[in-house]
Amino acid sequence: GESVGLHLPTLSVQEGDNSIINCAYSNSASDYFIWYKQESGKGPQFIIDIRSNMDKRQGQRVTVLLNKTVKHLSLQIAATQPGDSAVYFCAENGRGSSNTGKLIFGQGTTLQVKP
Amino acid sequence: GAGVSQSPSNKVTEKGKDVELRCDPISGHTALYWYRQSLGQGLEFLIYFQGNSAPDKSGLPSDRFSAERTGGSVSTLTIQRTQQEDSAVYLCASSNGPGSPLHFGNGTRLTVT
C-alpha cells in the first residue's frame, strides 16, 4: 500500500546547529515530493519540493535530498533558528506522472529548537 | 485573495447537527483539496477537485460527508449528522494542478459535543 512515514516523532536541536528530518516512502511510482512546515494553529506552509529526476534541491537555508534507491527523503535546515520550531511533514504524490495531484502525508516530526 | 481563506475558523456543534465549512481558494488555481487533521496527526485526504473533471472522492470517510465546488472557485464541505469522531481540523488547499505545491488555509477547527 501507500504510506509515508517519518523516522522520529520529535527532534531537538540547539540553535545554530543543522537539523536533518528524515522521511521514508513506500510507493516507487511517486515522482513528486514536498516538505511542509506547520506551526501551531496554522495550516501547513510549503517549504520545498523535488521531482524524482533530481536527487537534491536547495532553497534558502533548506536542502531536500531524495534517494529513490532506498525510497528516502530528507530535509536539512542550516543554522536552525527558534522560528524553525514547528511540525514538519513530508508528502508524496503516490501515483507517478499520471497522478491526480493528491498528496499523501506522513505523520510529522516535531522540531524543537533550544536557545 | 492572497491566500486560501477558510471559514469559520472555529465551529462547535452538537452531535447530530449538520455543518458547512467554506473554502475560498487562491484566485486562478484550478485544483482544490480538502484534508482532515486530527490532534497530533498527519493530514488525511478527503476530496479533490480539478477543473471541470469529476472530483476524486476516494478519501471521504462516509456518506455523511460531501463537498461541492461552485463555478470552479469556492468550495463547501458538508458533514451531515455530525459525530464526535468528526472533531478535527478541516484544511482546504488549492494549487495550479498536478505537480504543483498545495497552498493551505489555516483550517476550520470543528468540535462536536
XYZ file of N, CA and C in Angstrom:
684
model
N 0.819 -1.194 0.000
C 0.000 0.000 0.000
C 0.856 1.249 0.000
N 0.205 2.359 0.016
C 0.928 3.613 0.004
C 1.086 4.093 1.428
N 2.273 4.505 1.773
C 2.470 5.074 3.102
C 3.676 5.968 3.072
N 3.608 6.977 3.866
C 4.735 7.871 4.028
C 4.980 7.970 5.507
N 6.184 7.760 5.943
C 6.438 7.788 7.380
C 7.692 8.527 7.705
N 7.804 8.941 8.915
C 8.961 9.654 9.418
C 9.647 8.803 10.463
N 10.969 8.891 10.517
C 11.703 8.019 11.410
C 11.574 8.432 12.862
N 11.454 9.728 13.157
C 11.429 10.189 14.533
C 10.271 11.130 14.739
N 9.516 10.983 15.831
C 8.418 11.915 16.057
C 8.873 13.279 16.544
N 9.990 13.360 17.266
C 10.474 14.621 17.808
C 11.975 14.722 17.617
N 12.417 15.897 17.190
C 13.829 16.180 17.031
C 14.155 17.452 17.790
N 15.118 17.374 18.676
C 15.517 18.533 19.457
C 16.928 18.932 19.063
N 17.108 20.194 18.697
C 18.426 20.671 18.271
C 18.749 21.991 18.957
N 20.013 22.289 19.009
C 20.482 23.548 19.577
C 20.416 24.632 18.507
N 20.033 25.810 18.923
C 20.012 26.942 17.991
C 21.372 27.088 17.327
N 21.360 27.248 16.026
C 22.599 27.407 15.277
C 23.105 26.114 14.656
N 22.669 24.990 15.203
C 23.066 23.697 14.614
C 22.247 23.427 13.350
N 22.709 22.440 12.601
C 21.946 21.994 11.441
C 20.955 20.911 11.868
N 19.796 20.889 11.225
C 18.773 19.875 11.512
C 18.576 18.988 10.292
N 18.343 17.723 10.560
C 18.018 16.799 9.467
C 16.769 16.021 9.855
N 15.747 16.152 9.052
C 14.487 15.450 9.279
C 14.327 14.427 8.164
N 14.057 13.196 8.549
C 14.015 12.102 7.587
C 12.600 11.623 7.316
N 12.440 11.012 6.159
C 11.137 10.518 5.741
C 11.341 9.306 4.839
N 10.547 8.275 5.053
C 10.575 7.104 4.193
C 9.242 7.013 3.457
N 9.272 6.570 2.228
C 8.031 6.371 1.493
C 8.060 4.989 0.869
N 6.903 4.483 0.508
C 6.853 3.104 0.039
C 6.442 2.964 -1.427
N 5.877 4.031 -2.013
C 5.373 3.905 -3.377
C 6.444 4.308 -4.385
N 6.996 3.337 -5.059
C 8.077 3.613 -6.013
C 7.593 4.402 -7.225
N 6.276 4.502 -7.414
C 5.731 5.267 -8.545
C 5.673 6.765 -8.253
N 5.879 7.152 -7.019
C 5.836 8.574 -6.675
C 6.932 9.327 -7.409
N 6.582 10.460 -7.993
C 7.596 11.239 -8.699
C 7.613 12.707 -8.280
N 6.899 13.009 -7.212
C 6.890 14.385 -6.713
C 6.808 14.319 -5.204
N 7.703 15.059 -4.551
C 7.805 15.032 -3.098
C 7.879 16.467 -2.590
N 7.370 16.646 -1.385
C 7.244 18.015 -0.898
C 7.350 18.032 0.616
N 7.913 19.089 1.148
C 8.016 19.288 2.590
C 7.178 20.493 2.990
N 6.471 20.307 4.134
C 5.677 21.379 4.698
C 6.085 21.619 6.142
N 5.899 22.846 6.588
C 6.109 23.249 7.973
C 4.766 23.696 8.522
N 4.421 23.198 9.699
C 3.155 23.611 10.297
C 3.379 24.129 11.702
N 3.026 25.381 11.910
C 3.072 25.991 13.224
C 1.712 25.853 13.889
N 1.735 25.948 15.194
C 0.516 25.726 15.967
C -0.605 26.664 15.523
N -1.765 26.085 15.239
C -2.924 26.882 14.877
C -2.955 27.361 13.446
N -1.995 26.917 12.649
C -1.940 27.357 11.251
C -1.964 26.158 10.312
N -2.255 26.446 9.055
C -2.183 25.406 8.054
C -0.746 25.128 7.653
N -0.499 23.986 7.026
C 0.858 23.671 6.567
C 1.357 24.714 5.567
N 2.627 25.037 5.695
C 3.247 26.034 4.824
C 4.284 25.349 3.946
N 4.205 25.570 2.655
C 5.148 24.967 1.711
C 6.577 25.417 2.002
N 7.496 24.437 2.020
C 8.911 24.757 2.218
C 9.684 24.560 0.927
N 9.664 23.328 0.425
C 10.452 22.994 -0.752
C 9.913 21.710 -1.360
N 10.054 21.567 -2.671
C 9.634 20.332 -3.325
C 10.752 19.808 -4.218
N 10.593 18.586 -4.655
C 11.590 17.976 -5.521
C 10.903 16.920 -6.391
N 11.358 16.827 -7.627
C 10.827 15.806 -8.528
C 11.801 14.648 -8.592
N 11.311 13.528 -9.055
C 12.101 12.306 -8.980
C 13.286 12.291 -9.929
N 13.351 13.241 -10.857
C 14.501 13.282 -11.758
C 15.680 14.054 -11.147
N 15.507 14.450 -9.892
C 16.569 15.135 -9.165
C 16.861 14.365 -7.890
N 18.070 14.550 -7.350
C 18.360 13.941 -6.059
C 18.660 14.981 -4.988
N 18.716 16.227 -5.400
C 18.994 17.284 -4.421
C 18.436 18.598 -4.943
N 17.890 19.358 -4.014
C 17.413 20.688 -4.384
C 17.612 21.600 -3.180
N 18.071 22.816 -3.458
C 18.366 23.732 -2.355
C 17.481 24.942 -2.409
N 17.105 25.399 -1.212
C 16.391 26.653 -1.091
C 17.143 27.541 -0.120
N 16.432 28.478 0.449
C 17.077 29.348 1.421
C 17.202 28.615 2.752
N 18.373 28.279 3.145
C 18.710 27.549 4.390
C 18.169 26.119 4.410
N 17.473 25.682 3.398
C 16.947 24.313 3.372
C 17.438 23.566 2.141
N 17.614 22.265 2.346
C 18.009 21.380 1.255
C 17.170 20.118 1.363
N 16.646 19.657 0.255
C 15.931 18.392 0.239
C 16.766 17.389 -0.554
N 16.898 16.202 0.016
C 17.630 15.128 -0.639
C 16.675 13.967 -0.901
N 16.772 13.399 -2.079
C 15.921 12.288 -2.458
C 16.780 11.110 -2.868
N 16.569 9.972 -2.231
C 17.256 8.743 -2.585
C 16.200 7.727 -3.003
N 16.021 7.596 -4.308
C 14.969 6.720 -4.800
C 15.325 5.250 -4.633
N 16.599 4.961 -4.534
C 17.001 3.566 -4.383
C 16.432 2.978 -3.098
N 16.514 3.773 -2.022
C 16.017 3.291 -0.734
C 14.729 3.992 -0.332
N 14.162 4.763 -1.250
C 12.904 5.467 -1.005
C 12.968 6.295 0.260
N 13.898 7.228 0.261
C 14.159 8.040 1.432
C 14.262 9.500 1.023
N 13.657 10.325 1.841
C 13.622 11.767 1.606
C 14.096 12.443 2.886
N 14.891 13.484 2.754
C 15.283 14.202 3.964
C 15.237 15.706 3.730
N 15.055 16.409 4.820
C 15.054 17.875 4.820
C 16.166 18.338 5.736
N 17.058 19.118 5.208
C 18.139 19.665 6.010
C 17.905 21.158 6.184
N 17.987 21.604 7.433
C 17.840 23.023 7.748
C 19.167 23.493 8.306
N 19.755 24.469 7.670
C 21.039 25.000 8.112
C 20.835 26.087 9.163
N 21.735 26.107 10.146
C 21.728 27.153 11.171
C 20.329 27.335 11.745
N 19.823 26.278 12.339
C 18.451 26.264 12.838
C 18.194 27.407 13.806
N 17.041 28.021 13.627
C 16.650 29.175 14.435
C 15.397 28.852 15.251
N 15.146 29.596 16.322
C 13.930 29.337 17.121
C 12.653 29.365 16.283
N 12.622 30.195 15.255
C 11.451 30.275 14.392
C 11.237 29.041 13.545
N 12.212 28.153 13.536
C 12.057 26.898 12.794
C 11.290 25.857 13.591
N 11.064 26.121 14.865
C 10.317 25.181 15.700
C 8.905 25.026 15.147
N 8.558 23.785 14.825
C 7.269 23.504 14.198
C 7.188 22.001 13.964
N 6.085 21.571 13.375
C 5.959 20.192 12.914
C 6.232 20.175 11.412
N 7.047 19.239 10.983
C 7.420 19.137 9.584
C 6.827 17.860 8.992
N 6.173 18.023 7.849
C 5.553 16.901 7.161
C 6.185 16.716 5.794
N 6.445 15.457 5.457
C 6.777 15.148 4.073
C 5.510 14.623 3.398
N 5.481 14.720 2.081
C 4.337 14.226 1.322
C 4.801 13.753 -0.040
N 4.075 12.816 -0.604
C 4.369 12.291 -1.935
C 3.091 12.255 -2.731
N 3.253 12.211 -4.054
C 2.043 12.191 -4.864
C 1.510 10.789 -5.100
N 2.327 9.779 -4.862
C 1.813 8.426 -4.755
C 1.519 7.680 -6.031
N 1.338 8.371 -7.159
C 0.901 7.625 -8.336
C 1.699 7.930 -9.590
N 2.778 8.671 -9.447
C 3.607 8.908 -10.626
C 3.071 9.974 -11.525
N 3.524 10.002 -12.747
C 3.256 11.120 -13.640
C 1.800 11.245 -14.013
N 1.033 10.221 -13.856
C -0.384 10.312 -14.196
C -1.231 10.632 -12.978
N -0.565 11.137 -11.960
C -1.280 11.341 -10.696
C -2.324 12.430 -10.809
N -3.206 12.439 -9.856
C -4.284 13.416 -9.833
C -3.893 14.675 -9.077
N -2.709 14.711 -8.524
C -2.318 15.861 -7.733
C -2.525 15.658 -6.256
N -3.160 14.547 -5.884
C -3.394 14.270 -4.477
C -2.071 13.974 -3.784
N -1.860 14.540 -2.613
C -0.664 14.287 -1.834
C -0.976 13.387 -0.649
N -0.053 12.477 -0.379
C -0.154 11.602 0.783
C 0.871 12.073 1.791
N 0.410 12.365 3.004
C 1.257 12.968 4.025
C 1.725 11.941 5.041
N 2.936 12.171 5.554
C 3.428 11.421 6.686
C 2.842 11.973 7.982
N 3.248 11.372 9.107
C 2.670 11.742 10.396
C 3.304 12.987 10.997
N 4.452 13.371 10.533
C 5.059 14.601 11.018
C 6.149 14.387 12.041
N 7.136 15.268 12.013
C 8.207 15.319 13.015
C 8.179 16.672 13.661
N 8.165 16.682 14.993
C 8.208 17.946 15.726
C 9.654 18.369 15.910
N 9.996 19.538 15.434
C 11.341 20.093 15.607
C 11.320 21.099 16.748
N 12.136 20.848 17.760
C 12.256 21.764 18.892
C 13.649 22.373 18.862
N 13.709 23.690 18.868
C 14.984 24.397 18.818
C 15.265 24.991 20.188
N 16.359 24.564 20.777
C 16.730 25.041 22.110
C 17.633 26.258 21.993
N 17.315 27.321 22.721
C 18.126 28.545 22.628
C 19.491 28.377 23.298
N -8.027 36.502 -3.264
C -7.199 36.987 -2.179
C -5.778 36.473 -2.280
N -4.975 36.840 -1.327
C -3.571 36.477 -1.365
C -3.364 35.022 -1.013
N -4.227 34.445 -0.222
C -4.063 33.073 0.198
C -5.396 32.363 0.233
N -5.367 31.109 0.689
C -6.582 30.329 0.834
C -7.287 30.767 2.118
N -8.548 31.054 1.993
C -9.326 31.525 3.125
C -10.393 30.503 3.497
N -10.468 30.186 4.789
C -11.454 29.233 5.255
C -12.320 29.873 6.331
N -13.592 29.492 6.325
C -14.490 29.986 7.359
C -15.522 28.922 7.714
N -15.973 28.905 8.983
C -15.426 29.697 10.089
C -14.068 29.140 10.518
N -13.367 29.853 11.366
C -12.087 29.345 11.864
C -12.324 28.306 12.958
N -13.408 28.475 13.671
C -13.792 27.515 14.702
C -15.289 27.268 14.618
N -15.674 25.997 14.862
C -17.085 25.656 14.844
C -17.342 24.597 15.918
N -18.263 24.935 16.826
C -18.695 23.967 17.830
C -20.133 23.604 17.511
N -20.407 22.330 17.431
C -21.743 21.882 17.085
C -22.124 20.687 17.938
N -23.419 20.481 18.036
C -23.903 19.340 18.796
C -23.966 18.100 17.912
N -23.731 16.990 18.514
C -23.830 15.706 17.810
C -25.191 15.609 17.110
N -25.151 15.191 15.855
C -26.378 15.035 15.086
C -26.705 16.210 14.183
N -26.087 17.365 14.428
C -26.342 18.539 13.601
C -25.507 18.459 12.318
N -25.941 19.199 11.304
C -25.184 19.336 10.063
C -24.307 20.580 10.138
N -23.143 20.506 9.492
C -22.266 21.682 9.427
C -21.788 21.889 7.994
N -21.514 23.141 7.678
C -20.937 23.510 6.387
C -19.668 24.302 6.609
N -18.622 23.888 5.940
C -17.334 24.562 6.031
C -17.017 25.132 4.653
N -16.498 26.358 4.654
C -16.290 27.049 3.387
C -14.815 27.251 3.104
N -14.486 27.208 1.825
C -13.110 27.443 1.385
C -13.097 28.351 0.159
N -12.315 29.432 0.262
C -12.058 30.303 -0.886
C -10.625 30.078 -1.337
N -10.411 29.451 -2.486
C -9.043 29.139 -2.908
C -8.332 30.379 -3.462
N -7.072 30.213 -3.754
C -6.305 31.274 -4.405
C -6.853 31.477 -5.811
N -7.065 32.729 -6.158
C -7.636 33.048 -7.455
C -6.806 32.458 -8.590
N -7.473 31.753 -9.498
C -6.791 31.177 -10.656
C -6.342 29.748 -10.471
N -6.320 29.289 -9.228
C -5.925 27.893 -9.001
C -7.019 26.956 -9.498
N -6.603 25.933 -10.241
C -7.574 25.018 -10.845
C -7.925 23.853 -9.936
N -7.074 23.566 -8.985
C -7.281 22.392 -8.138
C -7.596 22.813 -6.711
N -8.494 22.082 -6.077
C -8.884 22.368 -4.701
C -8.987 21.060 -3.943
N -8.489 21.059 -2.719
C -8.415 19.848 -1.915
C -8.998 20.106 -0.528
N -9.555 19.050 0.038
C -9.927 19.052 1.449
C -9.167 17.917 2.141
N -8.576 18.283 3.279
C -7.906 17.316 4.140
C -8.461 17.459 5.542
N -8.281 16.415 6.327
C -8.679 16.437 7.725
C -7.450 16.103 8.582
N -7.312 16.811 9.700
C -6.174 16.609 10.588
C -6.685 16.456 12.008
N -6.541 15.266 12.540
C -6.889 15.052 13.934
C -5.719 15.493 14.805
N -5.984 15.693 16.091
C -4.988 16.244 17.004
C -3.703 15.430 16.980
N -2.598 16.114 16.680
C -1.299 15.461 16.713
C -1.055 14.462 15.608
N -1.886 14.516 14.589
C -1.769 13.543 13.495
C -1.392 14.222 12.174
N -1.147 13.371 11.176
C -0.898 13.886 9.841
C -2.191 14.267 9.167
N -2.069 14.586 7.882
C -3.219 15.041 7.115
C -3.840 13.872 6.357
N -5.149 13.751 6.505
C -5.902 12.684 5.853
C -6.659 13.271 4.668
N -6.395 12.761 3.478
C -7.049 13.252 2.272
C -8.541 12.938 2.305
N -9.347 13.915 1.895
C -10.788 13.719 1.826
C -11.286 13.727 0.384
N -11.067 14.859 -0.315
C -11.634 15.016 -1.648
C -10.805 16.012 -2.434
N -10.843 15.893 -3.762
C -10.015 16.699 -4.650
C -10.825 17.085 -5.884
N -10.793 18.378 -6.223
C -11.437 18.899 -7.421
C -10.349 19.402 -8.368
N -10.454 19.043 -9.629
C -9.519 19.539 -10.641
C -10.324 20.027 -11.836
N -10.360 21.328 -12.023
C -11.068 21.909 -13.144
C -12.509 21.438 -13.206
N -12.915 20.998 -14.392
C -14.284 20.523 -14.604
C -14.409 19.005 -14.493
N -13.318 18.350 -14.120
C -13.347 16.891 -14.019
C -14.167 16.454 -12.809
N -14.625 15.212 -12.848
C -15.331 14.657 -11.698
C -14.391 14.632 -10.503
N -14.855 15.021 -9.332
C -13.977 15.056 -8.159
C -13.541 13.659 -7.734
N -12.358 13.611 -7.136
C -11.851 12.376 -6.526
C -12.354 12.348 -5.091
N -13.346 11.516 -4.834
C -13.973 11.467 -3.512
C -13.460 10.290 -2.687
N -12.369 9.697 -3.100
C -11.925 8.432 -2.506
C -11.589 8.523 -1.025
N -11.364 9.730 -0.506
C -10.997 9.855 0.886
C -12.146 10.160 1.834
N -13.321 10.391 1.316
C -14.453 10.709 2.193
C -14.759 9.503 3.080
N -14.806 9.698 4.400
C -14.928 8.561 5.316
C -16.299 7.910 5.359
N -17.327 8.645 4.998
C -18.679 8.062 4.997
C -19.575 8.909 4.115
N -20.793 8.419 3.889
C -21.721 9.164 3.039
C -22.294 10.383 3.756
N -21.902 10.599 5.009
C -22.319 11.821 5.700
C -21.513 13.019 5.218
N -20.398 12.737 4.556
C -19.508 13.786 4.074
C -19.744 14.032 2.585
N -19.830 15.304 2.213
C -19.948 15.656 0.808
C -19.301 17.013 0.596
N -18.950 17.299 -0.635
C -18.366 18.602 -0.946
C -18.757 18.987 -2.348
N -18.833 20.283 -2.557
C -19.075 20.803 -3.894
C -18.194 22.006 -4.122
N -17.991 22.265 -5.393
C -17.190 23.422 -5.783
C -17.972 24.143 -6.870
N -18.469 25.304 -6.509
C -19.334 26.050 -7.420
C -18.514 26.984 -8.292
N -18.794 26.946 -9.591
C -18.146 27.869 -10.510
C -16.644 27.729 -10.575
N -16.156 26.580 -10.171
C -14.726 26.356 -10.228
C -13.934 27.164 -9.231
N -14.612 27.705 -8.212
C -13.899 28.527 -7.236
C -14.197 28.062 -5.816
N -15.138 28.711 -5.172
C -15.447 28.436 -3.764
C -15.939 27.001 -3.585
N -15.525 26.404 -2.461
C -15.952 25.038 -2.151
C -16.584 24.994 -0.769
N -17.548 24.104 -0.624
C -18.196 23.870 0.664
C -18.106 22.388 0.997
N -17.628 22.105 2.193
C -17.602 20.733 2.714
C -18.749 20.616 3.705
N -19.619 19.658 3.493
C -20.774 19.464 4.359
C -20.661 18.140 5.089
N -20.885 18.200 6.386
C -20.930 16.994 7.200
C -22.323 16.903 7.803
N -23.025 15.846 7.473
C -24.378 15.662 7.999
C -24.342 14.786 9.249
N -25.284 15.061 10.131
C -25.449 14.233 11.334
C -24.096 14.013 12.008
N -23.454 15.099 12.391
C -22.092 15.033 12.920
C -21.984 14.077 14.106
N -20.821 13.447 14.191
C -20.477 12.539 15.280
C -19.240 13.082 15.991
N -19.010 12.632 17.211
C -17.861 13.135 17.965
C -16.545 12.821 17.260
N -16.484 11.710 16.556
C -15.248 11.353 15.865
C -14.971 12.256 14.664
N -15.937 13.119 14.312
C -15.710 14.079 13.234
C -14.899 15.275 13.719
N -14.713 15.400 15.012
C -13.957 16.519 15.560
C -12.526 16.477 15.041
N -12.107 17.560 14.430
C -10.789 17.638 13.812
C -10.636 19.037 13.217
N -9.450 19.281 12.665
C -9.243 20.488 11.864
C -9.397 20.107 10.399
N -10.257 20.833 9.709
C -10.501 20.574 8.295
C -9.752 21.621 7.488
N -8.822 21.147 6.684
C -7.932 22.017 5.927
C -8.291 21.993 4.450
N -8.301 23.154 3.860
C -8.518 23.291 2.428
C -7.217 23.771 1.798
N -6.960 23.330 0.596
C -5.769 23.755 -0.136
C -6.124 23.939 -1.597
N -5.351 24.758 -2.279
C -5.517 24.897 -3.726
C -4.158 24.854 -4.394
N -4.159 24.551 -5.683
C -2.897 24.501 -6.427
C -3.180 24.768 -7.899
N -2.080 24.890 -8.645
C -2.191 25.079 -10.085
C -2.379 23.769 -10.830
N -2.471 22.668 -10.103
C -2.697 21.378 -10.732
C -1.633 20.380 -10.323
N -1.691 19.165 -10.909
C -0.750 18.105 -10.548
C 0.700 18.550 -10.667
N 1.497 18.164 -9.675
C 2.906 18.520 -9.704
C 3.212 19.910 -9.212
N 2.203 20.587 -8.693
C 2.399 21.916 -8.110
C 2.139 21.851 -6.617
N 2.832 22.692 -5.851
C 2.605 22.649 -4.403
C 1.192 23.053 -4.037
N 0.678 22.428 -2.994
C -0.593 22.817 -2.426
C -0.371 23.971 -1.471
N -1.282 24.933 -1.525
C -1.235 26.071 -0.600
C -2.447 25.945 0.317
N -2.184 25.850 1.605
C -3.225 25.569 2.572
C -3.768 26.828 3.225
N -5.049 26.733 3.606
C -5.614 27.717 4.509
C -5.280 27.328 5.939
N -5.767 28.116 6.892
C -5.486 27.832 8.301
C -6.478 26.861 8.921
N -7.452 26.430 8.146
C -8.331 25.372 8.611
C -9.523 25.852 9.413
N -10.482 24.948 9.542
C -11.622 25.126 10.438
C -11.522 24.057 11.504
N -11.466 24.507 12.754
C -11.431 23.546 13.870
C -12.863 23.203 14.244
N -13.251 21.952 13.999
C -14.599 21.501 14.292
C -14.604 20.687 15.572
N -15.488 21.070 16.476
C -15.663 20.337 17.727
C -17.113 19.892 17.812
N -17.310 18.592 17.939
C -18.651 18.041 18.044
C -18.861 17.592 19.492
N -19.841 18.190 20.135
C -20.067 17.902 21.558
C -21.217 16.911 21.765
